Tab-separated table of C-alpha atoms and ligand atoms in Angstrom:
chain	number	residue	atom	x	y	z
A	1	MET	CA	12.634	-9.988	98.732
A	2	TYR	CA	11.642	-13.380	96.514
A	3	SER	CA	14.589	-14.762	94.323
A	4	GLY	CA	16.477	-17.878	93.854
A	5	PRO	CA	19.518	-19.122	92.144
A	6	GLY	CA	19.464	-18.454	88.306
A	7	VAL	CA	15.606	-17.526	88.538
A	8	LYS	CA	14.215	-14.968	86.489
A	9	THR	CA	11.419	-12.710	87.460
A	10	SER	CA	9.971	-9.358	85.847
A	11	PRO	CA	8.936	-6.030	87.432
A	12	ASP	CA	5.526	-6.477	85.610
A	13	PHE	CA	4.773	-9.333	87.703
A	14	PRO	CA	5.738	-8.637	91.188
A	15	ILE	CA	5.856	-11.757	93.605
A	16	PRO	CA	5.514	-11.668	97.306
A	17	ASP	CA	7.643	-13.906	99.588
A	18	THR	CA	4.375	-15.383	100.830
A	19	MET	CA	1.104	-16.520	99.953
A	20	LYS	CA	-2.276	-17.706	101.150
A	21	ALA	CA	-2.436	-21.412	101.135
A	22	TRP	CA	-5.184	-24.197	101.999
A	23	VAL	CA	-3.739	-26.921	103.880
A	24	LEU	CA	-5.202	-30.306	104.736
A	25	GLY	CA	-5.531	-30.989	108.481
A	26	ASN	CA	-7.366	-33.972	110.067
A	27	PRO	CA	-9.768	-35.803	107.273
A	28	GLY	CA	-12.565	-33.264	105.773
A	29	GLU	CA	-10.580	-30.453	107.325
A	30	LEU	CA	-8.955	-27.573	105.406
A	31	LYS	CA	-7.330	-24.555	106.965
A	32	LEU	CA	-6.193	-21.312	105.161
A	33	THR	CA	-2.702	-20.314	106.091
A	34	GLU	CA	0.440	-18.583	104.843
A	35	LYS	CA	3.173	-20.389	103.207
A	36	PRO	CA	6.242	-19.103	101.312
A	37	VAL	CA	6.209	-18.774	97.561
A	38	PRO	CA	7.762	-21.592	96.011
A	39	VAL	CA	10.851	-21.182	93.901
A	40	PRO	CA	11.342	-22.787	90.259
A	41	LYS	CA	14.417	-25.276	90.088
A	42	ARG	CA	15.896	-26.383	86.710
A	43	ALA	CA	13.192	-27.212	84.151
A	44	GLU	CA	10.581	-25.309	86.469
A	45	VAL	CA	8.616	-21.920	86.129
A	46	LEU	CA	6.297	-20.652	89.304
A	47	VAL	CA	2.858	-20.169	87.986
A	48	ARG	CA	0.500	-17.323	89.579
A	49	ILE	CA	-2.643	-19.634	89.955
A	50	ASP	CA	-5.550	-17.607	88.323
A	51	ALA	CA	-8.209	-20.420	88.444
A	52	VAL	CA	-8.642	-23.788	89.929
A	53	ALA	CA	-11.293	-26.209	89.573
A	54	ILE	CA	-12.481	-28.738	92.095
A	55	CYS	CA	-12.485	-32.561	90.951
A	56	ALA	CA	-14.245	-35.439	92.531
A	57	THR	CA	-10.634	-36.626	93.146
A	58	ASP	CA	-10.096	-33.721	95.388
A	59	LEU	CA	-13.027	-34.358	97.060
A	60	GLU	CA	-11.653	-37.992	97.894
A	61	ILE	CA	-8.362	-36.753	99.082
A	62	ILE	CA	-9.709	-34.453	101.271
A	63	ASP	CA	-12.057	-36.779	102.729
A	64	HIS	CA	-10.081	-39.936	102.891
A	65	GLY	CA	-6.428	-39.454	101.702
A	66	PRO	CA	-5.547	-41.656	98.624
A	67	PRO	CA	-4.966	-41.208	96.051
A	68	ALA	CA	-2.731	-38.403	97.286
A	69	SER	CA	0.410	-39.941	98.913
A	70	ILE	CA	2.697	-37.296	100.867
A	71	GLN	CA	6.068	-38.715	102.052
A	72	GLY	CA	5.070	-42.049	101.132
A	73	GLY	CA	1.945	-41.901	103.383
A	74	MET	CA	-1.561	-40.304	104.234
A	75	PRO	CA	-1.982	-36.701	103.469
A	76	PHE	CA	-3.222	-35.509	106.839
A	77	ASN	CA	-1.662	-32.936	108.958
A	78	LYS	CA	1.683	-32.682	106.749
A	79	ASN	CA	0.989	-29.196	105.523
A	80	PHE	CA	-0.241	-30.417	102.316
A	81	THR	CA	-2.275	-28.137	99.865
A	82	PRO	CA	-4.454	-30.241	97.453
A	83	GLY	CA	-5.744	-29.176	94.279
A	84	HIS	CA	-4.866	-30.004	90.635
A	85	GLU	CA	-6.991	-28.629	87.907
A	86	TYR	CA	-5.394	-25.252	87.698
A	87	MET	CA	-4.233	-22.571	85.256
A	88	GLY	CA	-2.520	-19.341	85.349
A	89	THR	CA	0.219	-17.076	84.161
A	90	VAL	CA	3.896	-17.873	84.094
A	91	VAL	CA	5.498	-15.253	86.409
A	92	ALA	CA	9.082	-16.569	87.023
A	93	LEU	CA	11.446	-18.712	85.252
A	94	GLY	CA	13.873	-21.325	86.628
A	95	PRO	CA	17.517	-21.640	85.586
A	96	GLY	CA	17.751	-22.112	81.793
A	97	VAL	CA	14.195	-21.975	81.126
A	98	ASP	CA	13.462	-20.555	77.332
A	99	GLU	CA	10.501	-22.530	76.624
A	100	TYR	CA	7.979	-20.027	77.991
A	101	ARG	CA	8.150	-16.378	78.821
A	102	ILE	CA	7.051	-14.454	81.918
A	103	GLY	CA	3.407	-13.340	81.422
A	104	GLN	CA	2.394	-16.350	79.267
A	105	ARG	CA	-1.050	-17.875	80.253
A	106	ILE	CA	-0.929	-21.544	80.425
A	107	THR	CA	-2.913	-24.342	81.853
A	108	VAL	CA	-1.093	-27.423	83.693
A	109	GLU	CA	-1.258	-31.299	83.534
A	110	ILE	CA	-1.005	-32.475	86.722
A	111	HIS	CA	1.976	-35.282	86.485
A	112	ALA	CA	5.545	-34.470	85.822
A	113	GLY	CA	7.145	-38.007	85.583
A	114	CYS	CA	10.490	-39.064	86.821
A	115	GLY	CA	11.564	-39.122	82.992
A	116	GLN	CA	14.003	-41.957	83.645
A	117	CYS	CA	11.869	-44.982	84.315
A	118	LYS	CA	10.618	-47.007	81.760
A	119	ARG	CA	6.962	-45.814	81.573
A	120	CYS	CA	8.222	-41.996	81.668
A	121	ARG	CA	10.471	-42.999	78.624
A	122	GLU	CA	7.318	-44.295	76.675
A	123	GLY	CA	5.550	-41.271	77.526
A	124	MET	CA	2.968	-42.837	79.973
A	125	TYR	CA	4.315	-40.600	82.774
A	126	THR	CA	1.069	-40.964	84.832
A	127	SER	CA	2.108	-44.411	85.226
A	128	CYS	CA	5.624	-43.187	86.478
A	129	HIS	CA	7.592	-46.367	88.228
A	130	ASN	CA	8.803	-43.674	90.792
A	131	TYR	CA	5.506	-42.134	91.539
A	132	GLY	CA	5.282	-40.419	94.887
A	133	LEU	CA	9.165	-40.725	95.121
A	134	ASN	CA	9.962	-37.066	95.547
A	135	TYR	CA	11.103	-36.647	99.086
A	136	GLY	CA	13.831	-37.231	101.322
A	137	ASP	CA	16.907	-39.452	99.978
A	138	VAL	CA	15.264	-40.894	97.179
A	139	ASP	CA	14.014	-37.751	95.414
A	140	LYS	CA	13.579	-39.067	91.633
A	141	GLY	CA	12.114	-35.514	90.534
A	142	HIS	CA	8.217	-36.906	90.316
A	143	ARG	CA	5.721	-34.426	90.848
A	144	ALA	CA	1.930	-35.016	90.866
A	145	ASN	CA	0.682	-31.720	92.148
A	146	GLY	CA	-2.086	-31.937	94.510
A	147	PHE	CA	-1.613	-35.650	94.732
A	148	THR	CA	2.415	-36.245	95.829
A	149	THR	CA	3.238	-32.611	96.193
A	150	ASP	CA	1.619	-29.337	96.883
A	151	GLY	CA	-1.193	-28.489	94.624
A	152	GLY	CA	-3.380	-25.519	93.551
A	153	PHE	CA	-5.452	-24.241	96.425
A	154	CYS	CA	-3.164	-21.366	96.765
A	155	GLU	CA	-1.876	-18.441	95.002
A	156	TYR	CA	1.380	-19.586	93.363
A	157	GLN	CA	2.812	-23.192	92.441
A	158	VAL	CA	6.060	-24.357	90.742
A	159	ASN	CA	5.457	-26.667	87.692
A	160	ASN	CA	7.785	-28.764	85.521
A	161	ILE	CA	7.900	-27.226	81.981
A	162	ASN	CA	6.609	-30.541	80.670
A	163	THR	CA	3.209	-30.033	82.426
A	164	LEU	CA	2.679	-26.786	80.625
A	165	VAL	CA	-0.020	-26.118	78.071
A	166	ALA	CA	-0.178	-22.813	76.338
A	167	ILE	CA	-3.539	-21.482	75.625
A	168	PRO	CA	-4.774	-18.529	73.955
A	169	ASP	CA	-6.136	-15.142	75.005
A	170	ALA	CA	-9.636	-15.963	73.880
A	171	MET	CA	-9.694	-18.992	76.324
A	172	SER	CA	-11.244	-17.818	79.530
A	173	ASP	CA	-9.624	-18.959	82.930
A	174	GLU	CA	-12.699	-21.060	83.642
A	175	GLU	CA	-12.461	-22.995	80.456
A	176	ALA	CA	-8.697	-23.231	80.724
A	177	THR	CA	-9.084	-25.320	84.072
A	178	LEU	CA	-11.214	-27.981	81.954
A	179	VAL	CA	-8.283	-28.804	79.380
A	180	VAL	CA	-6.812	-31.468	81.849
A	181	THR	CA	-10.121	-33.018	82.068
A	182	ALA	CA	-10.738	-33.008	78.343
A	183	GLY	CA	-7.000	-34.323	77.897
A	184	THR	CA	-7.949	-37.338	80.226
A	185	ALA	CA	-10.853	-38.371	78.051
A	186	MET	CA	-8.269	-37.950	74.955
A	187	TYR	CA	-5.525	-39.962	76.192
A	188	GLY	CA	-8.014	-42.924	77.171
A	189	LEU	CA	-9.642	-42.771	73.582
A	190	THR	CA	-6.495	-42.264	71.265
A	191	GLU	CA	-3.561	-42.745	72.933
A	192	LEU	CA	-4.542	-45.651	75.052
A	193	GLY	CA	-7.703	-46.683	73.131
A	194	GLY	CA	-6.636	-46.109	69.315
A	195	LEU	CA	-9.761	-44.811	68.311
A	196	VAL	CA	-10.165	-43.946	64.900
A	197	ALA	CA	-12.931	-41.627	63.055
A	198	GLY	CA	-16.190	-43.709	62.590
A	199	GLU	CA	-15.940	-46.001	65.144
A	200	SER	CA	-18.731	-46.020	67.896
A	201	VAL	CA	-18.510	-45.237	71.386
A	202	VAL	CA	-20.701	-45.334	74.668
A	203	VAL	CA	-19.833	-42.921	77.801
A	204	THR	CA	-21.452	-44.387	80.814
A	205	GLY	CA	-21.961	-41.681	83.413
A	206	PRO	CA	-22.498	-37.813	82.731
A	207	GLY	CA	-19.816	-36.503	85.311
A	208	PRO	CA	-17.012	-33.983	84.066
A	209	ILE	CA	-14.985	-36.729	82.166
A	210	GLY	CA	-17.824	-38.523	80.801
A	211	LEU	CA	-19.207	-35.278	79.534
A	212	LEU	CA	-16.152	-34.193	77.966
A	213	GLY	CA	-15.477	-37.886	77.093
A	214	VAL	CA	-18.609	-37.228	74.776
A	215	ALA	CA	-17.395	-33.970	73.388
A	216	VAL	CA	-13.788	-35.435	72.527
A	217	ALA	CA	-15.297	-38.770	71.124
A	218	LYS	CA	-17.468	-36.603	68.572
A	219	ALA	CA	-14.513	-34.403	67.900
A	220	LEU	CA	-12.720	-36.909	67.098
A	221	GLY	CA	-15.147	-38.381	64.201
A	222	ALA	CA	-16.843	-41.128	66.548
A	223	GLN	CA	-20.057	-42.466	65.171
A	224	PRO	CA	-22.491	-42.759	66.918
A	225	VAL	CA	-21.693	-41.372	70.417
A	226	ILE	CA	-24.087	-42.595	73.244
A	227	LEU	CA	-24.175	-41.315	76.754
A	228	THR	CA	-25.671	-43.075	79.676
A	229	GLY	CA	-26.601	-41.863	83.077
A	230	THR	CA	-29.461	-41.100	85.660
A	231	ARG	CA	-29.990	-37.294	85.720
A	232	ASP	CA	-32.066	-35.636	82.711
A	233	ASN	CA	-30.304	-32.339	83.379
A	234	ARG	CA	-26.886	-33.858	82.778
A	235	LEU	CA	-27.758	-36.070	79.756
A	236	LYS	CA	-29.270	-32.650	78.165
A	237	ILE	CA	-25.761	-31.196	78.318
A	238	GLY	CA	-24.248	-34.327	76.906
A	239	ARG	CA	-26.546	-33.907	73.819
A	240	GLU	CA	-25.119	-30.386	73.633
A	241	LEU	CA	-21.757	-31.485	73.704
A	242	GLY	CA	-22.063	-33.992	70.832
A	243	ALA	CA	-23.979	-37.212	72.250
A	244	ASP	CA	-25.993	-38.723	69.182
A	245	TYR	CA	-28.143	-40.394	71.780
A	246	THR	CA	-28.949	-40.422	75.590
A	247	ILE	CA	-29.880	-43.409	77.490
A	248	ASN	CA	-31.686	-42.590	81.045
A	249	VAL	CA	-31.091	-46.094	82.845
A	250	ARG	CA	-33.730	-45.401	85.386
A	251	ASN	CA	-36.019	-45.831	82.190
A	252	GLU	CA	-34.737	-48.405	80.046
A	253	ASP	CA	-31.902	-51.376	80.135
A	254	ALA	CA	-28.746	-49.549	79.196
A	255	VAL	CA	-27.136	-52.795	77.504
A	256	GLU	CA	-30.159	-53.467	75.337
A	257	ALA	CA	-30.655	-49.793	74.240
A	258	VAL	CA	-27.114	-49.346	73.008
A	259	ARG	CA	-27.054	-52.596	71.260
A	260	ARG	CA	-30.590	-51.748	69.640
A	261	LEU	CA	-29.119	-48.321	68.618
A	262	ASN	CA	-26.273	-49.841	67.051
A	263	GLY	CA	-27.418	-52.313	64.918
A	264	GLY	CA	-27.549	-55.156	67.376
A	265	LYS	CA	-23.875	-55.856	67.565
A	266	GLY	CA	-22.636	-53.213	70.394
A	267	VAL	CA	-20.434	-50.356	69.976
A	268	ASP	CA	-16.471	-50.376	69.507
A	269	TYR	CA	-15.726	-48.429	72.721
A	270	VAL	CA	-16.857	-47.938	76.112
A	271	VAL	CA	-15.509	-45.373	78.245
A	272	GLU	CA	-16.731	-46.227	81.697
A	273	CYS	CA	-17.130	-42.887	84.130
A	274	SER	CA	-20.215	-43.794	86.482
A	275	GLY	CA	-18.211	-46.379	89.029
A	276	ALA	CA	-21.302	-48.110	89.319
A	277	PRO	CA	-21.340	-51.381	90.965
A	278	ASN	CA	-22.365	-53.567	87.825
A	279	ALA	CA	-20.831	-50.947	85.488
A	280	VAL	CA	-17.973	-53.185	84.131
A	281	ASN	CA	-20.091	-56.243	83.422
A	282	GLU	CA	-22.800	-53.946	81.659
A	283	ALA	CA	-19.955	-52.118	79.653
A	284	VAL	CA	-18.466	-55.375	78.439
A	285	ARG	CA	-22.177	-56.321	77.314
A	286	MET	CA	-22.397	-53.015	75.248
A	287	VAL	CA	-19.153	-53.367	73.268
A	288	ASN	CA	-18.825	-55.829	70.329
A	289	ARG	CA	-16.613	-58.496	69.875
A	290	GLY	CA	-13.022	-57.361	69.913
A	291	GLY	CA	-14.338	-54.008	71.502
A	292	LYS	CA	-12.397	-51.993	73.974
A	293	VAL	CA	-13.714	-50.888	77.554
A	294	CYS	CA	-11.635	-48.023	79.050
A	295	LEU	CA	-12.271	-47.877	82.855
A	296	ALA	CA	-12.069	-43.999	84.141
A	297	ALA	CA	-14.141	-43.954	87.312
A	298	PHE	CA	-13.083	-45.117	90.740
A	299	PRO	CA	-15.895	-47.670	92.377
A	300	HIS	CA	-15.838	-47.682	95.742
A	301	GLN	CA	-16.437	-51.444	96.411
A	302	GLU	CA	-14.894	-54.668	94.826
A	303	THR	CA	-17.132	-56.224	92.337
A	304	PRO	CA	-17.289	-59.561	90.510
A	305	VAL	CA	-16.369	-59.657	86.979
A	306	ASP	CA	-17.703	-62.014	84.184
A	307	VAL	CA	-14.068	-62.983	82.770
A	308	ALA	CA	-15.544	-65.707	80.551
A	309	HIS	CA	-17.336	-63.246	78.592
A	310	ILE	CA	-14.470	-61.192	78.392
A	311	VAL	CA	-12.547	-63.914	77.109
A	312	ARG	CA	-14.765	-65.453	74.780
A	313	ASN	CA	-15.223	-62.028	72.874
A	314	ASN	CA	-11.629	-60.887	72.767
A	315	ILE	CA	-12.545	-57.845	75.043
A	316	TYR	CA	-10.092	-55.418	75.773
A	317	LEU	CA	-10.081	-53.848	79.274
A	318	TYR	CA	-7.660	-51.101	80.501
A	319	GLY	CA	-7.691	-48.425	83.326
A	320	ILE	CA	-6.545	-44.832	82.717
A	321	ARG	CA	-4.540	-43.005	85.075
A	322	GLY	CA	-4.841	-39.154	84.309
A	323	GLU	CA	-3.602	-37.562	81.062
A	324	GLY	CA	-0.378	-39.045	79.690
A	325	LYS	CA	1.265	-38.724	76.357
A	326	SER	CA	0.791	-35.003	76.205
A	327	ALA	CA	-2.937	-35.697	75.159
A	328	THR	CA	-4.008	-32.349	76.957
A	329	HIS	CA	-2.229	-30.454	74.094
A	330	ARG	CA	-4.424	-32.110	71.661
A	331	ALA	CA	-7.454	-31.614	73.624
A	332	GLU	CA	-6.529	-27.777	74.191
A	333	ALA	CA	-5.827	-27.687	70.057
A	334	PHE	CA	-9.938	-28.577	69.885
A	335	MET	CA	-10.957	-26.425	72.602
A	336	SER	CA	-9.012	-23.483	71.008
A	337	GLN	CA	-10.595	-24.551	67.662
A	338	LYS	CA	-13.914	-24.282	69.124
A	339	ARG	CA	-14.832	-27.926	68.365
A	340	PHE	CA	-16.735	-28.159	71.538
A	341	ASP	CA	-17.789	-25.643	74.375
A	342	ALA	CA	-16.437	-27.216	77.432
A	343	THR	CA	-17.583	-24.504	79.482
A	344	LYS	CA	-21.303	-25.909	79.555
A	345	ILE	CA	-19.856	-28.063	82.562
A	346	HIS	CA	-18.681	-25.071	84.502
A	347	THR	CA	-21.451	-23.960	86.906
A	348	HIS	CA	-19.914	-21.773	89.392
A	349	THR	CA	-16.951	-19.575	90.441
A	350	PHE	CA	-16.070	-18.646	93.925
A	351	PRO	CA	-13.401	-16.576	95.451
A	352	LEU	CA	-10.281	-18.703	96.839
A	353	ASP	CA	-11.077	-17.594	100.277
A	354	ASP	CA	-14.572	-19.473	100.052
A	355	LEU	CA	-13.001	-22.912	98.971
A	356	PRO	CA	-15.161	-24.555	101.588
A	357	THR	CA	-17.935	-23.235	100.148
A	358	ALA	CA	-16.984	-24.319	96.590
A	359	ILE	CA	-16.248	-27.671	98.014
A	360	ARG	CA	-19.856	-28.100	99.636
A	361	TYR	CA	-21.108	-26.964	96.207
A	362	ALA	CA	-19.473	-29.657	94.352
A	363	LYS	CA	-19.793	-32.527	96.603
A	364	ASP	CA	-23.443	-31.745	97.368
A	365	ARG	CA	-24.183	-30.686	93.842
A	366	VAL	CA	-25.970	-27.648	95.155
A	367	ASP	CA	-27.858	-25.744	92.437
A	368	ASP	CA	-27.101	-28.485	90.172
A	369	ALA	CA	-23.319	-27.596	90.688
A	370	ILE	CA	-20.896	-29.664	88.088
A	371	LYS	CA	-17.598	-27.976	87.821
A	372	VAL	CA	-17.105	-25.332	90.590
A	373	VAL	CA	-14.026	-23.027	90.013
A	374	VAL	CA	-12.236	-20.933	92.742
A	375	LYS	CA	-10.053	-17.831	91.974
A	376	ALA	CA	-7.733	-15.914	94.352
A	377	ARG	CA	-8.441	-12.553	92.284
A	378	GLY	CA	-11.341	-10.811	90.437
A	379	VAL	CA	-14.220	-12.453	91.864
A	380	ALA	CA	-16.441	-10.701	94.403
A	381	ALA	CA	-16.957	-12.310	97.789
A	382	HIS	CA	-20.177	-13.895	97.091
A	383	ARG	CA	-21.058	-16.616	94.680
A	384	VAL	CA	-20.909	-15.614	91.056
A	385	ALA	CA	-22.902	-17.647	88.335
A	386	ALA	CA	-21.036	-18.795	85.343
A	387	GLU	CA	-23.106	-17.662	82.760
B	401	ZN	ZN1	-9.048	-34.176	88.342
B	402	ZN	ZN1	8.887	-42.319	85.831
């Protein structure tokens, strides 16, 4: 019988002792196993996972390891469950938790910082100085679900209450998995970037963060919002999400086009989501003097950067890790107000048991897949189109 010290449960949401969980074996190898259902501790709840989206970072972790770090090392063959973009229902409360109730639908942020380091105290808990120190004798209480602790490709997971974001009944499970992606864009533009209404934004790369970056920038009042990319179908979705202009970089020079579209001076912000080899050098030429470049993609190789151009033009360059300063709550507010329709980037849903198929769709962009979601219940054992 499922229980733990001081843990509250409800007969309305019976909890089994064990659950289905995918675990990472060797690189690229996922195995469906049984694990004990975890028990929430102080300031934690147990979440029944109702939907989990596959992220490009999951594919990196499954095939290569980083940025996951389990017990201070590579995540392979450690009984580790990846997956981090999930949502669900609160089904058990840890000791003393009164901030949420059993039966409440929530989506989750990935990172629970240690709460005691300099960055956590500033609200930058995704840059926690005790990142990954959550095991053995040096347990600092840090969690990044699906990165340093077990994640969401399973049926239940514990989450710190600081990582929960309440969602309205009208928001579908699939849409709720996208809140953290929109929250990442929000964090880059406002908390880290300082964007105010009327400033101009270019987003390079129409992946999930880029597309929701366009949507968030537009909802924040940015003008104009320009999206660059190589695939016309993705650029079209970008226009539906609020891009005033799109540039297919196969057909025209992106830097020239951006400058032309914005009076020759370049824009106030570039959010770099492409990871393309020359992306940084192009981004610093798309911004005006004093402009800001937010780096949100992981390039695969090191690239030379024109530092002199950055210095001469007083350009700000900053990386972004995840979704700090509770930006996800503000992204959720936009989504529940229907300021943009994030579901435009959700393309496929599969049952949890079919995770390998879902991953293949996400990785190979089968059938123009963008965001692929898996669900433990309520999905027939074959592919279900999103709309
Ligand atoms: Zn992600
Ligand atoms: Zn910390």
